[in-house]
XYZ file of C-alpha atoms in Angstrom:
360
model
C -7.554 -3.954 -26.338
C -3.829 -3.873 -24.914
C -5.267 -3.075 -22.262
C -5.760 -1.934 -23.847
C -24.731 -9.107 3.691
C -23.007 -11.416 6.098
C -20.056 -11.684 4.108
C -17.020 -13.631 5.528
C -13.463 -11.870 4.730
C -10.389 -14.688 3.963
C -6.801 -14.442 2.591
C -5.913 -15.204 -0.923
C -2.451 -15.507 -1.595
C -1.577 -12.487 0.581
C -4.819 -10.985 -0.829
C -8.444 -10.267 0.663
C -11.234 -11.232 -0.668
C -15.455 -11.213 0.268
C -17.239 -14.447 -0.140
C -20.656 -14.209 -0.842
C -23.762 -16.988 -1.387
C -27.065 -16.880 -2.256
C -29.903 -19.473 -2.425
C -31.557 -21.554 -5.658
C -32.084 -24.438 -7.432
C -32.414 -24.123 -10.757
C -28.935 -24.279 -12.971
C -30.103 -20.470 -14.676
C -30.756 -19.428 -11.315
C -28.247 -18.909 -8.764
C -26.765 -22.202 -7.154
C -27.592 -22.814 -3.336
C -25.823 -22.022 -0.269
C -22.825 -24.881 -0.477
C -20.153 -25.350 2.145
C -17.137 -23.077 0.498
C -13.793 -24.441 -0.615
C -11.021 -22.092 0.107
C -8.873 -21.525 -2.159
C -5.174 -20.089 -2.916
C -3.603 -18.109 -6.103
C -0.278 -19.712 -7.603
C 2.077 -19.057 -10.444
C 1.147 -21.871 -12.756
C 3.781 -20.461 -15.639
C 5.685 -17.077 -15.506
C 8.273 -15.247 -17.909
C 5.650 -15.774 -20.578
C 4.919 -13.108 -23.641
C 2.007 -11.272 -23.298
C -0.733 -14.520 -22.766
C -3.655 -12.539 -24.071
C -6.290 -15.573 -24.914
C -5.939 -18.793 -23.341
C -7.747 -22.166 -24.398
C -7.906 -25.686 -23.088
C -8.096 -28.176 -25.749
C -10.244 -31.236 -25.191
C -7.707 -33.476 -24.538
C -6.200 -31.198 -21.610
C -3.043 -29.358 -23.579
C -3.279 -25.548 -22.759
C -2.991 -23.106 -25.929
C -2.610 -19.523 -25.812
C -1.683 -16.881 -28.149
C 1.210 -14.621 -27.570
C -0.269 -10.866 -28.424
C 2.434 -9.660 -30.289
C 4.725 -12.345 -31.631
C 1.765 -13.862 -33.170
C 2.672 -17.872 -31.589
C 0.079 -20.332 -30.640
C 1.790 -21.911 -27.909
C 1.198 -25.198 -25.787
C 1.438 -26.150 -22.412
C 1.376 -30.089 -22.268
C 1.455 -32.007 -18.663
C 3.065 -28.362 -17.050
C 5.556 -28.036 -19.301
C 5.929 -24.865 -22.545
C 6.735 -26.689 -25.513
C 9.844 -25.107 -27.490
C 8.313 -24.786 -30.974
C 5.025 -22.943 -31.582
C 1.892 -24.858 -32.868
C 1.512 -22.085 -35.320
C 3.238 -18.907 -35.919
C 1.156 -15.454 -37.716
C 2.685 -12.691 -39.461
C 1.013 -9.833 -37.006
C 0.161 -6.060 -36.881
C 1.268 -5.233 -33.359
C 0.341 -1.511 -33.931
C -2.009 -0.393 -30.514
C -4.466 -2.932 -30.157
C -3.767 -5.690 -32.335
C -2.306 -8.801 -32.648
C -2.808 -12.381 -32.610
C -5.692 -12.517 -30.663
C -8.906 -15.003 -30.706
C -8.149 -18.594 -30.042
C -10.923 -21.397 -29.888
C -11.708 -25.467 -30.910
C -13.821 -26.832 -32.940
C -16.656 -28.267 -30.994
C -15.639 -31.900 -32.891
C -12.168 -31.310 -32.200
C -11.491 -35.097 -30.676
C -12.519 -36.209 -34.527
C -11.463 -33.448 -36.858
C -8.712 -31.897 -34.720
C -9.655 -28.064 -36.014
C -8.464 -25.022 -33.864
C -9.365 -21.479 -35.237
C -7.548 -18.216 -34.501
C -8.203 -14.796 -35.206
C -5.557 -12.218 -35.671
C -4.023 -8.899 -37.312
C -2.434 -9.510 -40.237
C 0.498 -7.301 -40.781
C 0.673 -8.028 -44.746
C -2.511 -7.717 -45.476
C -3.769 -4.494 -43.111
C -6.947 -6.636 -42.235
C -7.967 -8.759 -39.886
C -8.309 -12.762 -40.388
C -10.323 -15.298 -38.983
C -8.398 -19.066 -39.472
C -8.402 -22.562 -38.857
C -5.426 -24.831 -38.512
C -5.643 -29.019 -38.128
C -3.712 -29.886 -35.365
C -1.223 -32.952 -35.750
C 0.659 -33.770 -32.928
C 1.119 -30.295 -31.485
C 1.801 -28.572 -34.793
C -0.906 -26.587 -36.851
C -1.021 -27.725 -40.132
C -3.241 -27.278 -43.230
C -4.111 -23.399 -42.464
C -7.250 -22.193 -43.939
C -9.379 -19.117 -44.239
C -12.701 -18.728 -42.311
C -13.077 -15.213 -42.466
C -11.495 -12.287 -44.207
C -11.251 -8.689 -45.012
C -12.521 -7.760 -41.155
C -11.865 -4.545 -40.423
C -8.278 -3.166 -38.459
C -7.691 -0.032 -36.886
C -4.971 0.648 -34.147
C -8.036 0.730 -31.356
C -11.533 -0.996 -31.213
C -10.669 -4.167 -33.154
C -12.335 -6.894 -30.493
C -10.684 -10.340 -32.044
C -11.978 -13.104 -29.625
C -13.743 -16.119 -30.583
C -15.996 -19.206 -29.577
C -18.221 -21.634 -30.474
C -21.944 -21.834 -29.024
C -23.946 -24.705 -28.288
C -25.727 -24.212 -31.472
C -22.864 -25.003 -33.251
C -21.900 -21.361 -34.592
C -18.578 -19.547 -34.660
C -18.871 -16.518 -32.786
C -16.452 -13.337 -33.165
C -16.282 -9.940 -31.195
C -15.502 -6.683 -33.781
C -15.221 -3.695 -32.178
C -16.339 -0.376 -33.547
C -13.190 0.674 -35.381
C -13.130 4.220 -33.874
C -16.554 4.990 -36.116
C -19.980 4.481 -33.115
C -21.908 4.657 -36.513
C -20.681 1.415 -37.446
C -22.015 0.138 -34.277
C -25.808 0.838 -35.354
C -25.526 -0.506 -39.109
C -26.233 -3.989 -39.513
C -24.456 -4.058 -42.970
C -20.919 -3.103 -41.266
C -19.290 -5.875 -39.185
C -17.896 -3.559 -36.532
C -19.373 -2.855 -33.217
C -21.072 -5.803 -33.095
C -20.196 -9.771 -32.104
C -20.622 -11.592 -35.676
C -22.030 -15.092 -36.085
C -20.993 -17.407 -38.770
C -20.752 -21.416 -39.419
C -17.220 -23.352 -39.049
C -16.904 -22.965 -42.217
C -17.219 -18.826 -43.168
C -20.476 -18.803 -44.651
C -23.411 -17.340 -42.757
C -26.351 -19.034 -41.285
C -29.345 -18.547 -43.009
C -31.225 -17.507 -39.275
C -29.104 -14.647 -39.001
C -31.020 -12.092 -36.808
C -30.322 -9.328 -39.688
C -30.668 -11.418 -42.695
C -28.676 -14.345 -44.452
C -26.560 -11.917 -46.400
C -24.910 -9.920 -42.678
C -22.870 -11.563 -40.103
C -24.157 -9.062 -37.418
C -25.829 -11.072 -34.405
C -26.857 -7.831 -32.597
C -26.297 -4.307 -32.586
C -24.763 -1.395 -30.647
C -21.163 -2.592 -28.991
C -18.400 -0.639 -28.695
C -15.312 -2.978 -28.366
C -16.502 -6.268 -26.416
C -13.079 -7.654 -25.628
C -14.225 -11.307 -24.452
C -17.523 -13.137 -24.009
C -18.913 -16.443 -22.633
C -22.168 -18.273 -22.857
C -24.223 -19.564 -19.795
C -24.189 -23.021 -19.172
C -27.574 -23.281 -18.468
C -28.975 -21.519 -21.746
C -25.867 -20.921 -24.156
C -27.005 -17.250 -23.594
C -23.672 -14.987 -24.478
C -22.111 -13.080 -21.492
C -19.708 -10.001 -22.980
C -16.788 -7.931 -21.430
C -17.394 -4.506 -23.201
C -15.109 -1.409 -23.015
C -16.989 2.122 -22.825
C -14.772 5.078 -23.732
C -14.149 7.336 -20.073
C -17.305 5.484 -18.482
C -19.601 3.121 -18.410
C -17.375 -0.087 -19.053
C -20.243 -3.242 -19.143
C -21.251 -6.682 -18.765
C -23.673 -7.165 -21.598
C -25.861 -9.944 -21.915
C -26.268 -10.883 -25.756
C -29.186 -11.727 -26.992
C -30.296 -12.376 -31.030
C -30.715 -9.203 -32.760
C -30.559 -6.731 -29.607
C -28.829 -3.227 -29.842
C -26.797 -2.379 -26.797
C -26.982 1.509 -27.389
C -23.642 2.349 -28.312
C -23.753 5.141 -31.104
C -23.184 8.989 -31.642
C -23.039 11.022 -28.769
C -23.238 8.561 -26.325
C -24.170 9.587 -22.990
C -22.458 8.306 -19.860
C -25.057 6.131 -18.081
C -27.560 6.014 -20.586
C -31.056 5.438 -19.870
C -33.045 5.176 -23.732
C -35.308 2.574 -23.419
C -34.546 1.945 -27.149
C -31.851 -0.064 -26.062
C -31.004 -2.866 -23.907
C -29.167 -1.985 -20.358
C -26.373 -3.529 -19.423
C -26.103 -5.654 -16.540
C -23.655 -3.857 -14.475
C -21.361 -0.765 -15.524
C -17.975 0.427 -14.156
C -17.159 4.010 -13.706
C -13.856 4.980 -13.447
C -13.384 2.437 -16.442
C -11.598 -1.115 -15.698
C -11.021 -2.235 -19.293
C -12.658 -5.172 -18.623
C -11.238 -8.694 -20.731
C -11.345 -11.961 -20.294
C -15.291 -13.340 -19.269
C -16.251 -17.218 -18.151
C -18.789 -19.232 -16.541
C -17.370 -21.869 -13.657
C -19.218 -25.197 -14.180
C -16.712 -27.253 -12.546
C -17.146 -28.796 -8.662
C -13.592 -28.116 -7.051
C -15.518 -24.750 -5.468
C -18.867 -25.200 -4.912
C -19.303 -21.963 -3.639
C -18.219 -20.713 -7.431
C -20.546 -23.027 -9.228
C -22.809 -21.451 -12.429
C -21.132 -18.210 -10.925
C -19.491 -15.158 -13.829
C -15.722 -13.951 -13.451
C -14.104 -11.315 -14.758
C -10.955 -9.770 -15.074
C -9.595 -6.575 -15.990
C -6.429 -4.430 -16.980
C -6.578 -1.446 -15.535
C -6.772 -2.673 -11.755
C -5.996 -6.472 -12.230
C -8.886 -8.281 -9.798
C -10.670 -10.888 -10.602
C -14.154 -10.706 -9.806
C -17.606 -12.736 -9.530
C -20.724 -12.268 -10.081
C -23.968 -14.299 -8.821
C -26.475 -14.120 -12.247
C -30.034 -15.094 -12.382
C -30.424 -16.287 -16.256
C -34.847 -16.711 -15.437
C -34.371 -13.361 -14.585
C -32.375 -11.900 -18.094
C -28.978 -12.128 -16.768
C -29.620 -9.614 -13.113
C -26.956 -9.420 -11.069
C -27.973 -11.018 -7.425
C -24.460 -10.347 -5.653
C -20.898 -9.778 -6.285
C -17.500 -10.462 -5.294
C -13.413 -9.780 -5.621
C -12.075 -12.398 -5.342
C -8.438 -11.655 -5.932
C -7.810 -8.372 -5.203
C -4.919 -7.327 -7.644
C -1.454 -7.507 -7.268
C -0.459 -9.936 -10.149
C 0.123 -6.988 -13.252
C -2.552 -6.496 -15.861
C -5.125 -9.283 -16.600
C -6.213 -10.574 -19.814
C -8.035 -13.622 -19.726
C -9.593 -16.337 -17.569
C -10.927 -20.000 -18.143
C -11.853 -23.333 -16.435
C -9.118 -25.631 -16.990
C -10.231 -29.238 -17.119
C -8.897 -30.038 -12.931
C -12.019 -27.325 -11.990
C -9.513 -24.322 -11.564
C -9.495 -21.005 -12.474
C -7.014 -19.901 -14.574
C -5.908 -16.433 -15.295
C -3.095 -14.688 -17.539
C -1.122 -11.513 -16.662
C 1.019 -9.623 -19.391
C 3.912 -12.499 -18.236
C 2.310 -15.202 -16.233
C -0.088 -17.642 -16.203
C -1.756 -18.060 -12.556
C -4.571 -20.304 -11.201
C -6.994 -20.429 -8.533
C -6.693 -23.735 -6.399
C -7.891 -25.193 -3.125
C -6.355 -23.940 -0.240
C-alpha cells in the first residue's frame, strides 16, 4: 500500500508510552513478568528514499528496498553503500513498486536473496532471486511470474517459514471475488518452494498457490517463534483494518458486500480490528533479550498515524490478544516496516529514515 491495569507511563524520545506485562511460561504463551529495560528512539539513517521493506541478512548487512526507484540497498557496519545491490525496472503507479525483500533460509551457503516487485515493462508483478557476491546481486532469476498488478491491492511482501516455503502476500486487486476463489492468486498469501513450483501439501491442491482464503490486501506478515504460525497486517477498506492469524486453508471473510465488523461464523475473526482505519504495514515477533519486557511480544506499525505498537499474544490460545501497548507514540512521518536487527533492537522505517528502538 503507499500507505498506502497498573500500567507505568515513561518517555520515549520525547514520546509517551504504556508499559504493560503479563505472566507465563510457556514460549506460545505470554512471557513472565521480567524487570523492563527502558528504552530510547534514535535516527539510525535519515534522507533515505521511501525504505518500504527492510531485511537483515545473516551476516548482519541491512537491505532494504527503495519503493519507487526500485534499488536494493545496503547498510554495512552503519554506513549506505553508494551502488545498489540490485536495481528493478518498476511500476510506481499508486501502490506499487519494488516491494518484498527476504533470504534464503541457506543464505550463509548459497547466498540467495529474493525480491518481489512491479514490473513496469511487463504490467505484472514478479517474484525474483538474485545471488549475492560481495554486495552486488548477480545471476537474477525468476521465481514467480505473471502475478497480478493493479494501481491498489497488490500486497508484495515476502518470507520464508520454518517449513522451508516461500511465502507471498497478493492482495485482492480491487475484485473481493478474487479473495474467495482458490484458483485466483489475489486476496490471499500464496505459498510456494524456493524454487517457483508448488508444494504438493498445498491446502487447495498441488495445482493453486493459495494457502488460505478471504484477505483483502495483507501488507506484511510474520510467523511466531514458538509455532511458525503466520501473523498478518491486513488493510480493510473504511473499517475494520486487522491482525489476522494465518492458518492452512482458513478464509478470513473478506468478499462481496462486506460488512463492517463482521460476525459470520463461516469465517475466521480476526484478532483485533481498527476502526477509523490505520493502514497497518510492517508486522514482527521480538525474540531477542536486549528488552525482556518485549520478549515473544507482536509490533506493529502503521501509516496513517505512525505508532508503533505491541501486542501480548497467547499462541495455546489461537493467537488472543492478552494486552496491548504504544509504544512510540508517532511523531516520526509514516511507517512502513519493522524488524529485529541482529544487536536485539527494533528497527523501524519512515518514508525517509530508518530509526531504532535502543536501551535507554
Amino acid at each position: 500500500m503507499r500507505i498506502p491495569a497498573g500500567a507505568t507511563a515513561f518517555l520515549v524520545s520525547g514520546l509517551v508510552g504504556v508499559a504493560v506485562s503479563c505472566g507465563g511460561t510457556n514460549p506460545a504463551s505470554p512471557a513472565p513478568n521480567p524487570t523492563p529495560v527502558s528504552f530510547r528512539v534514535e535516527t539510525f539513517r535519515s534522507g533515505l528514499n521511501f525504505p518500504v521493506t527492510l531485511a537483515f541478512a545473516p551476516d548482519g548487512r541491512l537491505f532494504f528496498n527503495e519503493l519507487d526507484t526500485g534499488n536494493v540497498r545496503i547498510i554495512e557496519n552503519g554506513q549506505l553503500l553508494p551502488t545498489p545491490f540490485a536495481t528493478l525496472p518498476v511500476e510506481t503507479n499508486g501502490e506499487r513498486g519494488l516491494l518484498g525483500l527476504t533470504f534464503d533460509p541457506n543464505f550463509a551457503t548459497n547466498r540467495y536473496v529474493y525480491v518481489f516487485y512491479s514490473d513496469r515493462n511487463l504490467a505484472n508483478q514478479r517474484l525474483v532471486r538474485f545471488t549475492d557476491v560481495a554486495n552486488n546481486g548477480t545471476l537474477q532469476t525468476v521465481i514467480a511470474d505473471n502475478l497480478p498488478s493493479t494501481s491498489v491491492h497488490n500486497g508484495g511482501n515476502i518470507g520464508f517459514g520454518r517449513d522451508g516455503k516461500l511465502y507471498v502476500t497478493i492482495g485482492d486487486n480491487t475484485d473481493a471475488a478474487n479473495s474467495q476463489n482458490p484458483d485466483s492468486v489475489s486476496g490471499k498469501i500464496l505459498r510456494y518452494n524456493p524454487d517457483g513450483t508448488l508444494p504438493p501439501d498445498n491446502p487447495f491442491g498441488s495445482n493453486r498457490a493459495a494457502f488460505n482464503l478471504g484477505l483483502r490486501n495483507s501488507f506484511d506478515f510474520t510467523f511466531h517463534p514458538a509455532t511458525g504460525t503466520i501473523y498478518a497486517s491486513e488493510n480493510g477498506v473504511n473499517c475494520d483494518d486487522e491482525i489476522n492469524r494465518i492458518v492452512p486453508g482458513g478464509n478470513y471473510g473478506w468478499r462481496p458486500g462486506y460488512p463492517c465488523g463482521d460476525t459470520d461464523p463461516r469465517f475466521i475473526p480476526p484478532l483485533i480490528r481498527f476502526t477509523p482505519v490505520i493502514a497497518p504495514t510492517g508486522i514482527t515477533f521480538y525474540t531477542g533479550t536486549v528488552f525482556p519486557q518485549f520478549q515473544n511480544s507482536l509490533f506493529l506499525v502503521d501509516f496513517n498515524t505512525g505508532r508503533v505498537r505491541r501486542f501480548v499474544v497467547d499462541e495455546n490460545n489461537q493467537g488472543r490478544i492478552v494486552s496491548s501497548e504504544v509504544v512510540v507514540d508517532g511523531g516520526l512521518g509514516q511507517l512502513l516496516d519493522i524488524v529485529q536487527g541482529p544487536d536485539g533492537f527494533l528497527y523501524f522505517s519512515s518514508t525517509s529514515a530508518i530509526h531504532r528502538i535502543v536501551p535507554q
